PDB file of C-alpha atoms in Angstrom:
ATOM      1  CA  MET A 108      13.940 -12.094 -27.195  1.00  0.00           C
ATOM      2  CA  PRO A 109      11.945 -10.061 -30.160  1.00  0.00           C
ATOM      3  CA  VAL A 110      13.096  -9.115 -32.612  1.00  0.00           C
ATOM      4  CA  ASN A 111      14.202  -5.258 -33.996  1.00  0.00           C
ATOM      5  CA  ARG A 112      12.225  -5.251 -37.867  1.00  0.00           C
ATOM      6  CA  ARG A 113      14.900  -2.438 -38.851  1.00  0.00           C
ATOM      7  CA  THR A 114      17.735  -4.923 -38.169  1.00  0.00           C
ATOM      8  CA  PHE A 115      16.448  -6.681 -40.831  1.00  0.00           C
ATOM      9  CA  LEU A 116      15.984  -3.768 -43.673  1.00  0.00           C
ATOM     10  CA  SER A 117      19.410  -4.447 -45.261  1.00  0.00           C
ATOM     11  CA  ALA A 118      18.141  -8.208 -45.886  1.00  0.00           C
ATOM     12  CA  ALA A 119      15.262  -6.445 -47.694  1.00  0.00           C
ATOM     13  CA  ALA A 120      17.428  -3.833 -49.311  1.00  0.00           C
ATOM     14  CA  ALA A 121      17.547  -6.449 -52.262  1.00  0.00           C
ATOM     15  CA  SER A 122      13.746  -6.236 -52.760  1.00  0.00           C
ATOM     16  CA  GLY A 123      13.812  -2.309 -52.547  1.00  0.00           C
ATOM     17  CA  GLY A 124      11.144  -2.473 -50.138  1.00  0.00           C
ATOM     18  CA  LEU A 125      10.064  -2.457 -46.656  1.00  0.00           C
ATOM     19  CA  VAL A 126       9.952  -6.031 -44.509  1.00  0.00           C
ATOM     20  CA  ALA A 127       7.957  -7.245 -42.342  1.00  0.00           C
ATOM     21  CA  LEU A 128       9.059 -10.267 -39.483  1.00  0.00           C
ATOM     22  CA  GLY A 129       7.408 -13.845 -40.082  1.00  0.00           C
ATOM     23  CA  ALA A 130       8.288 -17.072 -42.018  1.00  0.00           C
ATOM     24  CA  SER A 131      10.658 -17.156 -44.283  1.00  0.00           C
ATOM     25  CA  ALA A 132      10.024 -18.081 -48.221  1.00  0.00           C
ATOM     26  CA  THR A 133      12.009 -21.325 -49.952  1.00  0.00           C
ATOM     27  CA  PRO A 134      14.528 -18.865 -52.034  1.00  0.00           C
ATOM     28  CA  ALA A 135      13.426 -18.584 -55.708  1.00  0.00           C
ATOM     29  CA  ALA A 136      15.761 -19.186 -58.748  1.00  0.00           C
ATOM     30  CA  ALA A 137      17.488 -16.004 -59.801  1.00  0.00           C
ATOM     31  CA  ALA A 138      17.172 -13.573 -62.537  1.00  0.00           C
ATOM     32  CA  PRO A 139      20.063 -11.085 -63.387  1.00  0.00           C
ATOM     33  CA  GLY A 140      22.206  -9.455 -60.433  1.00  0.00           C
ATOM     34  CA  GLY A 141      20.952 -12.541 -58.181  1.00  0.00           C
ATOM     35  CA  PHE A 142      17.721 -11.313 -57.501  1.00  0.00           C
ATOM     36  CA  PRO A 143      14.626 -13.621 -57.352  1.00  0.00           C
ATOM     37  CA  ASP A 144      12.173 -14.774 -59.990  1.00  0.00           C
ATOM     38  CA  TYR A 145       9.201 -12.793 -59.890  1.00  0.00           C
ATOM     39  CA  THR A 146       5.828 -15.255 -60.950  1.00  0.00           C
ATOM     40  CA  TYR A 147       2.373 -13.368 -61.619  1.00  0.00           C
ATOM     41  CA  LEU A 148       0.228 -14.013 -58.576  1.00  0.00           C
ATOM     42  CA  ARG A 149      -2.811 -11.591 -58.918  1.00  0.00           C
ATOM     43  CA  THR A 150      -4.610  -8.794 -60.164  1.00  0.00           C
ATOM     44  CA  LEU A 151      -4.633  -6.273 -57.081  1.00  0.00           C
ATOM     45  CA  LEU A 152      -6.421  -3.134 -58.641  1.00  0.00           C
ATOM     46  CA  THR A 153      -8.241  -2.921 -61.946  1.00  0.00           C
ATOM     47  CA  PRO A 154     -10.006   0.325 -62.962  1.00  0.00           C
ATOM     48  CA  GLY A 155     -13.423  -0.682 -63.348  1.00  0.00           C
ATOM     49  CA  GLN A 156     -13.661  -1.456 -59.542  1.00  0.00           C
ATOM     50  CA  LEU A 157     -12.735   1.533 -58.471  1.00  0.00           C
ATOM     51  CA  SER A 158     -15.354   4.652 -57.411  1.00  0.00           C
ATOM     52  CA  TYR A 159     -12.965   7.427 -58.423  1.00  0.00           C
ATOM     53  CA  ASN A 160     -12.232   6.321 -62.245  1.00  0.00           C
ATOM     54  CA  PRO A 161     -12.059   9.410 -63.621  1.00  0.00           C
ATOM     55  CA  THR A 162     -10.391   8.214 -67.110  1.00  0.00           C
ATOM     56  CA  GLY A 163     -10.958   4.693 -67.353  1.00  0.00           C
ATOM     57  CA  GLU A 164      -7.275   3.782 -66.366  1.00  0.00           C
ATOM     58  CA  ILE A 165      -4.784   3.607 -63.443  1.00  0.00           C
ATOM     59  CA  ILE A 166      -0.809   3.411 -63.419  1.00  0.00           C
ATOM     60  CA  PHE A 167       2.267   3.580 -61.421  1.00  0.00           C
ATOM     61  CA  PRO A 168       1.855   1.738 -58.013  1.00  0.00           C
ATOM     62  CA  CYS A 169       3.786   2.824 -54.900  1.00  0.00           C
ATOM     63  CA  VAL A 170       3.820   0.149 -51.603  1.00  0.00           C
ATOM     64  CA  ARG A 171       4.416   0.808 -48.367  1.00  0.00           C
ATOM     65  CA  GLY A 172       4.135  -1.072 -45.287  1.00  0.00           C
ATOM     66  CA  VAL A 173       3.121   1.488 -42.809  1.00  0.00           C
ATOM     67  CA  TYR A 174       2.190  -1.049 -39.684  1.00  0.00           C
ATOM     68  CA  ASP A 175       4.794   0.458 -37.334  1.00  0.00           C
ATOM     69  CA  ARG A 176       5.632   3.446 -38.983  1.00  0.00           C
ATOM     70  CA  LEU A 177       2.026   5.345 -38.226  1.00  0.00           C
ATOM     71  CA  SER A 178      -0.826   5.898 -35.590  1.00  0.00           C
ATOM     72  CA  SER A 179      -3.426   3.961 -35.956  1.00  0.00           C
ATOM     73  CA  PRO A 180      -3.003   3.474 -39.404  1.00  0.00           C
ATOM     74  CA  LEU A 181      -6.005   2.230 -42.008  1.00  0.00           C
ATOM     75  CA  GLY A 182      -4.604  -1.154 -43.105  1.00  0.00           C
ATOM     76  CA  ARG A 183      -0.445  -2.364 -42.381  1.00  0.00           C
ATOM     77  CA  TYR A 184       0.358  -1.620 -46.043  1.00  0.00           C
ATOM     78  CA  TYR A 185      -1.047   1.430 -48.388  1.00  0.00           C
ATOM     79  CA  LEU A 186      -0.848   1.379 -52.697  1.00  0.00           C
ATOM     80  CA  TYR A 187      -0.587   4.652 -53.935  1.00  0.00           C
ATOM     81  CA  TYR A 188      -1.638   4.902 -57.277  1.00  0.00           C
ATOM     82  CA  ALA A 189      -3.339   6.974 -59.775  1.00  0.00           C
ATOM     83  CA  PRO A 190      -5.034   7.653 -63.298  1.00  0.00           C
ATOM     84  CA  HIS A 191      -2.502   9.420 -65.983  1.00  0.00           C
ATOM     85  CA  ASP A 192      -4.474  11.378 -68.093  1.00  0.00           C
ATOM     86  CA  ALA A 193      -6.377  14.241 -67.088  1.00  0.00           C
ATOM     87  CA  PRO A 194      -8.165  14.871 -64.638  1.00  0.00           C
ATOM     88  CA  GLY A 195      -5.356  12.361 -62.744  1.00  0.00           C
ATOM     89  CA  GLY A 196      -5.319  12.183 -59.093  1.00  0.00           C
ATOM     90  CA  ILE A 197      -3.166  10.569 -56.361  1.00  0.00           C
ATOM     91  CA  CYS A 198      -4.842   7.657 -54.681  1.00  0.00           C
ATOM     92  CA  LEU A 199      -4.958   5.290 -51.728  1.00  0.00           C
ATOM     93  CA  ALA A 200      -5.816   2.087 -50.742  1.00  0.00           C
ATOM     94  CA  TYR A 201      -5.108   0.107 -47.902  1.00  0.00           C
ATOM     95  CA  ALA A 202      -4.591  -3.870 -47.249  1.00  0.00           C
ATOM     96  CA  ASP A 203      -3.542  -5.806 -44.239  1.00  0.00           C
ATOM     97  CA  SER A 204      -1.264  -8.108 -46.136  1.00  0.00           C
ATOM     98  CA  ILE A 205       0.624  -6.590 -49.119  1.00  0.00           C
ATOM     99  CA  ASP A 206      -0.841  -9.291 -51.467  1.00  0.00           C
ATOM    100  CA  GLY A 207      -4.794  -7.760 -50.934  1.00  0.00           C
ATOM    101  CA  PRO A 208      -7.512  -7.441 -50.714  1.00  0.00           C
ATOM    102  CA  TYR A 209      -6.833  -3.669 -50.621  1.00  0.00           C
ATOM    103  CA  THR A 210      -9.599  -1.454 -50.306  1.00  0.00           C
ATOM    104  CA  GLU A 211      -9.718   1.618 -52.081  1.00  0.00           C
ATOM    105  CA  TYR A 212      -9.717   4.926 -50.048  1.00  0.00           C
ATOM    106  CA  PRO A 213     -13.346   6.602 -49.799  1.00  0.00           C
ATOM    107  CA  GLY A 214     -11.660   9.948 -49.737  1.00  0.00           C
ATOM    108  CA  ASN A 215      -9.691   9.646 -52.939  1.00  0.00           C
ATOM    109  CA  PRO A 216      -7.882  11.615 -54.427  1.00  0.00           C
ATOM    110  CA  ILE A 217      -5.713  12.773 -51.890  1.00  0.00           C
ATOM    111  CA  VAL A 218      -4.460  14.925 -53.982  1.00  0.00           C
ATOM    112  CA  SER A 219      -5.360  16.734 -56.777  1.00  0.00           C
ATOM    113  CA  ARG A 220      -5.002  18.778 -59.746  1.00  0.00           C
ATOM    114  CA  ASP A 221      -5.389  21.842 -58.538  1.00  0.00           C
ATOM    115  CA  TRP A 222      -3.744  22.800 -55.292  1.00  0.00           C
ATOM    116  CA  SER A 223      -4.473  26.363 -54.335  1.00  0.00           C
ATOM    117  CA  PRO A 224      -2.216  28.562 -54.263  1.00  0.00           C
ATOM    118  CA  HIS A 225       0.662  26.361 -55.148  1.00  0.00           C
ATOM    119  CA  TYR A 226      -0.472  25.042 -58.828  1.00  0.00           C
ATOM    120  CA  SER A 227      -3.302  24.342 -61.020  1.00  0.00           C
ATOM    121  CA  VAL A 228      -2.891  22.153 -63.808  1.00  0.00           C
ATOM    122  CA  SER A 229      -4.458  19.369 -66.324  1.00  0.00           C
ATOM    123  CA  HIS A 230      -3.210  16.264 -64.262  1.00  0.00           C
ATOM    124  CA  VAL A 231      -1.009  15.133 -61.720  1.00  0.00           C
ATOM    125  CA  SER A 232      -0.281  11.438 -61.785  1.00  0.00           C
ATOM    126  CA  SER A 233       2.575   8.787 -60.429  1.00  0.00           C
ATOM    127  CA  PRO A 234       2.726   8.981 -56.720  1.00  0.00           C
ATOM    128  CA  HIS A 235       5.950   7.806 -55.315  1.00  0.00           C
ATOM    129  CA  VAL A 236       6.321   7.681 -51.259  1.00  0.00           C
ATOM    130  CA  MET A 237       9.382   8.006 -49.672  1.00  0.00           C
ATOM    131  CA  TRP A 238       9.960   6.879 -45.946  1.00  0.00           C
ATOM    132  CA  HIS A 239      11.948   9.782 -44.518  1.00  0.00           C
ATOM    133  CA  GLU A 240      12.885   8.593 -41.156  1.00  0.00           C
ATOM    134  CA  GLY A 241      14.492  11.341 -39.888  1.00  0.00           C
ATOM    135  CA  GLU A 242      11.118  13.719 -39.929  1.00  0.00           C
ATOM    136  CA  ARG A 243       9.112  10.466 -39.310  1.00  0.00           C
ATOM    137  CA  GLU A 244       6.660  11.654 -42.315  1.00  0.00           C
ATOM    138  CA  LEU A 245       5.704   9.700 -45.851  1.00  0.00           C
ATOM    139  CA  TRP A 246       7.634  12.052 -48.739  1.00  0.00           C
ATOM    140  CA  LEU A 247       5.206  12.153 -51.482  1.00  0.00           C
ATOM    141  CA  TYR A 248       6.992  12.387 -54.727  1.00  0.00           C
ATOM    142  CA  PHE A 249       4.521  12.777 -58.219  1.00  0.00           C
ATOM    143  CA  HIS A 250       4.797  15.144 -61.210  1.00  0.00           C
ATOM    144  CA  GLY A 251       2.468  17.926 -62.962  1.00  0.00           C
ATOM    145  CA  GLU A 252       2.379  19.110 -65.230  1.00  0.00           C
ATOM    146  CA  ASN A 253       4.937  16.148 -67.020  1.00  0.00           C
ATOM    147  CA  THR A 254       8.099  18.911 -67.375  1.00  0.00           C
ATOM    148  CA  THR A 255       7.135  19.388 -63.090  1.00  0.00           C
ATOM    149  CA  THR A 256       7.975  16.385 -60.575  1.00  0.00           C
ATOM    150  CA  ARG A 257       6.765  17.975 -57.035  1.00  0.00           C
ATOM    151  CA  LEU A 258       7.085  17.003 -53.194  1.00  0.00           C
ATOM    152  CA  ALA A 259       4.032  16.972 -50.534  1.00  0.00           C
ATOM    153  CA  ARG A 260       4.835  15.333 -46.772  1.00  0.00           C
ATOM    154  CA  SER A 261       2.371  13.858 -44.172  1.00  0.00           C
ATOM    155  CA  SER A 262       2.786  12.320 -40.715  1.00  0.00           C
ATOM    156  CA  ASN A 263       0.055   9.922 -41.361  1.00  0.00           C
ATOM    157  CA  GLY A 264      -0.033   9.447 -45.435  1.00  0.00           C
ATOM    158  CA  VAL A 265      -3.126  10.294 -45.959  1.00  0.00           C
ATOM    159  CA  ASP A 266      -3.607  14.257 -45.877  1.00  0.00           C
ATOM    160  CA  PHE A 267      -0.270  16.155 -47.435  1.00  0.00           C
ATOM    161  CA  VAL A 268       0.751  19.259 -47.094  1.00  0.00           C
ATOM    162  CA  TYR A 269       2.697  20.605 -50.311  1.00  0.00           C
ATOM    163  CA  ASP A 270       6.434  21.408 -50.026  1.00  0.00           C
ATOM    164  CA  ARG A 271       7.643  22.465 -53.115  1.00  0.00           C
ATOM    165  CA  ALA A 272       8.886  21.350 -57.318  1.00  0.00           C
ATOM    166  CA  VAL A 273      11.947  19.498 -56.716  1.00  0.00           C
ATOM    167  CA  LEU A 274      12.352  18.863 -60.326  1.00  0.00           C
ATOM    168  CA  THR A 275      11.466  20.646 -63.807  1.00  0.00           C
ATOM    169  CA  THR A 276      13.074  20.779 -67.754  1.00  0.00           C
ATOM    170  CA  SER A 277      14.552  23.719 -66.501  1.00  0.00           C
ATOM    171  CA  MET A 278      16.824  22.108 -64.538  1.00  0.00           C
ATOM    172  CA  LEU A 279      18.551  19.635 -67.223  1.00  0.00           C
ATOM    173  CA  PRO A 280      20.405  20.404 -70.598  1.00  0.00           C
ATOM    174  CA  SER A 281      18.644  22.111 -73.164  1.00  0.00           C
ATOM    175  CA  GLY A 282      15.935  20.347 -75.612  1.00  0.00           C
ATOM    176  CA  THR A 283      14.563  18.201 -72.654  1.00  0.00           C
ATOM    177  CA  THR A 284      10.614  18.124 -73.160  1.00  0.00           C
ATOM    178  CA  GLU A 285       9.651  15.748 -69.804  1.00  0.00           C
ATOM    179  CA  ALA A 286      10.759  14.875 -66.254  1.00  0.00           C
ATOM    180  CA  SER A 287       8.423  12.982 -64.782  1.00  0.00           C
ATOM    181  CA  TYR A 288       7.794   9.467 -63.028  1.00  0.00           C
ATOM    182  CA  ALA A 289      10.508   9.787 -60.482  1.00  0.00           C
ATOM    183  CA  ARG A 290      11.455   7.963 -57.586  1.00  0.00           C
ATOM    184  CA  VAL A 291      13.459   8.730 -54.636  1.00  0.00           C
ATOM    185  CA  PHE A 292      15.400   6.418 -52.313  1.00  0.00           C
ATOM    186  CA  PRO A 293      17.594   6.565 -49.470  1.00  0.00           C
ATOM    187  CA  HIS A 294      21.084   6.159 -50.686  1.00  0.00           C
ATOM    188  CA  ALA A 295      24.305   8.033 -50.041  1.00  0.00           C
ATOM    189  CA  LEU A 296      26.680   9.154 -52.409  1.00  0.00           C
ATOM    190  CA  PRO A 297      29.585  10.133 -50.266  1.00  0.00           C
ATOM    191  CA  ASP A 298      31.488  11.832 -52.632  1.00  0.00           C
ATOM    192  CA  ARG A 299      28.487  14.122 -53.886  1.00  0.00           C
ATOM    193  CA  GLY A 300      27.493  14.279 -50.061  1.00  0.00           C
ATOM    194  CA  ALA A 301      24.032  12.790 -50.987  1.00  0.00           C
ATOM    195  CA  ARG A 302      21.714  10.733 -49.365  1.00  0.00           C
ATOM    196  CA  TYR A 303      19.039  10.159 -51.478  1.00  0.00           C
ATOM    197  CA  VAL A 304      18.294   9.916 -55.114  1.00  0.00           C
ATOM    198  CA  MET A 305      16.524  10.335 -57.746  1.00  0.00           C
ATOM    199  CA  LEU A 306      15.551   8.446 -60.575  1.00  0.00           C
ATOM    200  CA  PHE A 307      13.277   9.424 -63.303  1.00  0.00           C
ATOM    201  CA  MET A 308      12.162   9.679 -66.180  1.00  0.00           C
ATOM    202  CA  ILE A 309      13.846  11.869 -69.204  1.00  0.00           C
ATOM    203  CA  ASN A 310      12.372  12.689 -72.462  1.00  0.00           C
ATOM    204  CA  THR A 311      14.263  15.213 -75.295  1.00  0.00           C
ATOM    205  CA  THR A 312      13.231  16.894 -78.665  1.00  0.00           C
ATOM    206  CA  ALA A 313      14.448  13.127 -80.340  1.00  0.00           C
ATOM    207  CA  ASN A 314      11.173  11.886 -78.117  1.00  0.00           C
ATOM    208  CA  HIS A 315      13.250   8.920 -76.912  1.00  0.00           C
ATOM    209  CA  ARG A 316      12.856   8.034 -73.303  1.00  0.00           C
ATOM    210  CA  SER A 317      15.568   7.516 -71.596  1.00  0.00           C
ATOM    211  CA  ILE A 318      16.805   7.333 -67.254  1.00  0.00           C
ATOM    212  CA  GLY A 319      17.771  10.202 -65.784  1.00  0.00           C
ATOM    213  CA  TRP A 320      19.049  11.103 -62.063  1.00  0.00           C
ATOM    214  CA  GLY A 321      19.586  13.077 -59.295  1.00  0.00           C
ATOM    215  CA  TRP A 322      21.146  13.345 -55.695  1.00  0.00           C
ATOM    216  CA  SER A 323      19.814  15.516 -52.549  1.00  0.00           C
ATOM    217  CA  ALA A 324      21.456  15.936 -49.389  1.00  0.00           C
ATOM    218  CA  ASP A 325      17.891  16.284 -48.119  1.00  0.00           C
ATOM    219  CA  GLY A 326      15.473  15.211 -50.466  1.00  0.00           C
ATOM    220  CA  ARG A 327      13.963  18.444 -51.259  1.00  0.00           C
ATOM    221  CA  SER A 328      16.708  20.490 -53.235  1.00  0.00           C
ATOM    222  CA  TRP A 329      18.759  18.592 -55.872  1.00  0.00           C
ATOM    223  CA  SER A 330      21.528  17.836 -58.529  1.00  0.00           C
ATOM    224  CA  PHE A 331      20.822  16.812 -61.585  1.00  0.00           C
ATOM    225  CA  ALA A 332      23.556  14.784 -63.793  1.00  0.00           C
ATOM    226  CA  ASP A 333      23.839  16.365 -67.565  1.00  0.00           C
ATOM    227  CA  GLN A 334      23.540  12.410 -68.935  1.00  0.00           C
ATOM    228  CA  PRO A 335      21.622  10.203 -68.096  1.00  0.00           C
ATOM    229  CA  LEU A 336      22.178   7.119 -66.389  1.00  0.00           C
ATOM    230  CA  VAL A 337      20.520   4.764 -68.585  1.00  0.00           C
ATOM    231  CA  ARG A 338      19.948   5.878 -72.294  1.00  0.00           C
ATOM    232  CA  TYR A 339      17.393   4.318 -74.172  1.00  0.00           C
ATOM    233  CA  SER A 340      20.016   3.304 -77.117  1.00  0.00           C
ATOM    234  CA  ASP A 341      22.497   1.805 -74.547  1.00  0.00           C
ATOM    235  CA  VAL A 342      19.864  -0.854 -74.479  1.00  0.00           C
ATOM    236  CA  GLY A 343      18.531  -0.945 -77.919  1.00  0.00           C
ATOM    237  CA  VAL A 344      14.652   0.612 -77.649  1.00  0.00           C
ATOM    238  CA  ASN A 345      12.942   2.867 -78.145  1.00  0.00           C
ATOM    239  CA  ASP A 346      12.012   4.240 -74.951  1.00  0.00           C
ATOM    240  CA  LEU A 347      12.949   3.879 -70.981  1.00  0.00           C
ATOM    241  CA  SER A 348      10.416   4.428 -68.352  1.00  0.00           C
ATOM    242  CA  GLY A 349       9.725   3.204 -64.121  1.00  0.00           C
ATOM    243  CA  PRO A 350      12.762   3.468 -62.961  1.00  0.00           C
ATOM    244  CA  HIS A 351      13.638   1.764 -59.847  1.00  0.00           C
ATOM    245  CA  LEU A 352      16.501   1.024 -57.198  1.00  0.00           C
ATOM    246  CA  LEU A 353      17.877  -2.196 -55.749  1.00  0.00           C
ATOM    247  CA  THR A 354      20.860  -2.709 -53.644  1.00  0.00           C
ATOM    248  CA  ARG A 355      22.471  -6.633 -53.737  1.00  0.00           C
ATOM    249  CA  ASN A 356      25.691  -7.679 -52.028  1.00  0.00           C
ATOM    250  CA  GLY A 357      27.256  -3.554 -51.911  1.00  0.00           C
ATOM    251  CA  SER A 358      26.135  -2.574 -55.408  1.00  0.00           C
ATOM    252  CA  ALA A 359      23.069  -0.862 -56.924  1.00  0.00           C
ATOM    253  CA  PHE A 360      21.080  -1.452 -59.607  1.00  0.00           C
ATOM    254  CA  VAL A 361      17.807   0.257 -61.944  1.00  0.00           C
ATOM    255  CA  VAL A 362      15.526  -1.989 -62.592  1.00  0.00           C
ATOM    256  CA  TYR A 363      13.033  -0.501 -65.756  1.00  0.00           C
ATOM    257  CA  HIS A 364      10.611  -0.778 -67.872  1.00  0.00           C
ATOM    258  CA  THR A 365      10.651  -0.933 -71.944  1.00  0.00           C
ATOM    259  CA  ASP A 366       7.925   0.661 -74.375  1.00  0.00           C
ATOM    260  CA  LYS A 367       6.017  -2.642 -75.891  1.00  0.00           C
ATOM    261  CA  ALA A 368       7.621  -1.874 -79.462  1.00  0.00           C
ATOM    262  CA  SER A 369      10.282  -3.180 -77.790  1.00  0.00           C
ATOM    263  CA  GLY A 370       9.131  -6.045 -75.910  1.00  0.00           C
ATOM    264  CA  GLY A 371       7.596  -4.745 -73.244  1.00  0.00           C
ATOM    265  CA  THR A 372      10.017  -5.916 -71.111  1.00  0.00           C
ATOM    266  CA  ILE A 373      11.193  -5.367 -67.226  1.00  0.00           C
ATOM    267  CA  ARG A 374      15.155  -4.622 -67.894  1.00  0.00           C
ATOM    268  CA  VAL A 375      18.160  -4.264 -64.804  1.00  0.00           C
ATOM    269  CA  THR A 376      21.040  -2.627 -65.367  1.00  0.00           C
ATOM    270  CA  GLU A 377      23.656  -2.834 -62.244  1.00  0.00           C
ATOM    271  CA  VAL A 378      24.936   0.705 -61.840  1.00  0.00           C
ATOM    272  CA  GLY A 379      27.299   0.136 -58.478  1.00  0.00           C
ATOM    273  CA  ALA A 380      27.221   1.686 -55.053  1.00  0.00           C
ATOM    274  CA  ASP A 381      28.262   5.106 -56.533  1.00  0.00           C
ATOM    275  CA  PHE A 382      26.470   5.112 -59.745  1.00  0.00           C
ATOM    276  CA  SER A 383      29.778   5.085 -62.297  1.00  0.00           C
ATOM    277  CA  LEU A 384      28.755   1.391 -63.200  1.00  0.00           C
ATOM    278  CA  ARG A 385      27.365   0.976 -66.288  1.00  0.00           C
ATOM    279  CA  ASN A 386      26.965  -2.919 -66.611  1.00  0.00           C
ATOM    280  CA  HIS A 387      23.399  -3.697 -68.724  1.00  0.00           C
ATOM    281  CA  LEU A 388      22.080  -7.167 -67.602  1.00  0.00           C
ATOM    282  CA  GLY A 389      19.276  -7.670 -69.434  1.00  0.00           C
ATOM    283  CA  VAL A 390      15.792  -9.213 -69.231  1.00  0.00           C
ATOM    284  CA  PHE A 391      14.627  -8.419 -64.985  1.00  0.00           C
ATOM    285  CA  TYR A 392      11.041  -9.733 -65.587  1.00  0.00           C
ATOM    286  CA  ARG A 393       8.941 -10.804 -69.131  1.00  0.00           C
ATOM    287  CA  PRO A 394       5.375 -10.497 -69.135  1.00  0.00           C
ATOM    288  CA  SER A 395       3.161 -13.196 -70.374  1.00  0.00           C
ATOM    289  CA  ALA A 396       1.219 -12.871 -73.523  1.00  0.00           C
ATOM    290  CA  GLY A 397      -1.792 -13.402 -72.029  1.00  0.00           C
ATOM    291  CA  ALA A 398      -3.821 -11.432 -69.945  1.00  0.00           C
ATOM    292  CA  PRO A 399      -2.999  -9.379 -67.584  1.00  0.00           C
ATOM    293  CA  ASP A 400       0.316  -8.536 -68.832  1.00  0.00           C
ATOM    294  CA  ASN A 401      -0.860  -8.748 -72.637  1.00  0.00           C
ATOM    295  CA  GLY A 402       2.830  -8.024 -73.421  1.00  0.00           C
ATOM    296  CA  ARG A 403       3.638  -5.481 -71.398  1.00  0.00           C
ATOM    297  CA  ALA A 404       4.945  -5.171 -67.666  1.00  0.00           C
ATOM    298  CA  ALA A 405       5.542  -1.410 -66.278  1.00  0.00           C
ATOM    299  CA  ALA A 406       6.842   1.013 -63.707  1.00  0.00           C
ATOM    300  CA  PRO A 407       7.684  -2.222 -60.911  1.00  0.00           C
ATOM    301  CA  ALA A 408       8.058  -1.659 -57.154  1.00  0.00           C
ATOM    302  CA  PHE A 409       8.617  -3.454 -54.189  1.00  0.00           C
ATOM    303  CA  GLY A 410       8.188  -4.519 -50.969  1.00  0.00           C
ATOM    304  CA  THR A 411       8.563  -7.742 -48.558  1.00  0.00           C
ATOM    305  CA  ASP A 412       6.339  -9.775 -46.371  1.00  0.00           C
ATOM    306  CA  ARG A 413       6.758 -11.580 -43.588  1.00  0.00           C
ATOM    307  CA  GLY A 414       9.890 -12.720 -45.451  1.00  0.00           C
ATOM    308  CA  VAL A 415       8.565 -13.049 -49.596  1.00  0.00           C
ATOM    309  CA  PRO A 416       9.219 -10.565 -51.610  1.00  0.00           C
ATOM    310  CA  TYR A 417       6.677  -8.550 -53.872  1.00  0.00           C
ATOM    311  CA  MET A 418       6.819  -6.975 -57.660  1.00  0.00           C
ATOM    312  CA  ILE A 419       3.912  -4.646 -57.532  1.00  0.00           C
ATOM    313  CA  TYR A 420       3.662  -3.312 -61.254  1.00  0.00           C
ATOM    314  CA  GLU A 421       1.401  -2.384 -64.080  1.00  0.00           C
ATOM    315  CA  ALA A 422       0.377  -5.215 -65.958  1.00  0.00           C
ATOM    316  CA  GLY A 423      -1.032  -4.725 -69.744  1.00  0.00           C
ATOM    317  CA  ASP A 424      -0.851  -1.969 -72.229  1.00  0.00           C
ATOM    318  CA  ARG A 425      -0.529   0.960 -71.174  1.00  0.00           C
ATOM    319  CA  LEU A 426      -3.685   3.189 -69.530  1.00  0.00           C
ATOM    320  CA  ALA A 427      -5.897   0.013 -70.468  1.00  0.00           C
ATOM    321  CA  GLY A 428      -4.365  -2.199 -68.294  1.00  0.00           C
ATOM    322  CA  SER A 429      -4.410  -3.242 -64.118  1.00  0.00           C
ATOM    323  CA  ILE A 430      -1.987  -3.056 -61.158  1.00  0.00           C
ATOM    324  CA  ALA A 431      -0.493  -6.931 -60.482  1.00  0.00           C
ATOM    325  CA  ILE A 432       1.715  -8.400 -58.178  1.00  0.00           C
ATOM    326  CA  ALA A 433       4.346 -10.710 -58.635  1.00  0.00           C
ATOM    327  CA  ARG A 434       5.792 -12.712 -56.028  1.00  0.00           C
ATOM    328  CA  GLY A 435       9.599 -13.643 -55.577  1.00  0.00           C
TER     329      GLY A 435
END
């Protein structure tokens, strides 16, 4: 009897990604929280290979399986990424396997720093795309400037319609200077009347970055916590960023990266299903000293292809690296 892919989503939740049916892999050794250990596989994208390459750098990958959600997609998987520095620009590459090879979309950037009459900014960057089951759309969250996170929506993953600004520093406590690098996930918080959770980087006049968070009933209108979800000082580093939500065995975990001076690692904190827990579990992924990591792994995103878990991440120094993939 054919197997319905949706029945496997709960099994894939531990990888935070989209499951694809097929042969399963041999279970890997456990990382903190019982997650698989991820091992570097290959580089997926480097700035020098891209036609749209205004600044020689790319950041913040986000991968989505679209083969059973969109009609006539360009490939089975869409990989969103961006340069950060001005002018930035939200970009797309596509592939028939999550581990590539990826083809650059010829019309990049699909979202630019000027979108009349909605905004004109120095740059847009940090794309995170969420499948909104109710609307049957891909929802793109991105920043520009670093004080503002915005939302755009698409029925095909390429052509987006602007929706609104969903987060600005003015919505957060006094002294907040940045609110960016946001990712949004379906996650129910019944006590808050919420169906979605947002994780983002928050900076203040103290110039130390932490992980902020918010909740929403619809993914468009948001409430935000007054205190960081994970504070830089809680884990003994200078800066945190690039948060991603994973779930496993009825609990929720936040995976994030540290600054290179603090080790350049990806770490994990268990926050519990209701986000009331703060259990700092340590290093989730340790970058290699040599290429391509060069002592820094950042902005992890997760997906599953034919039963195999993968992590897609920034490899290398900030604004001087590539997009790489590791296998669990």
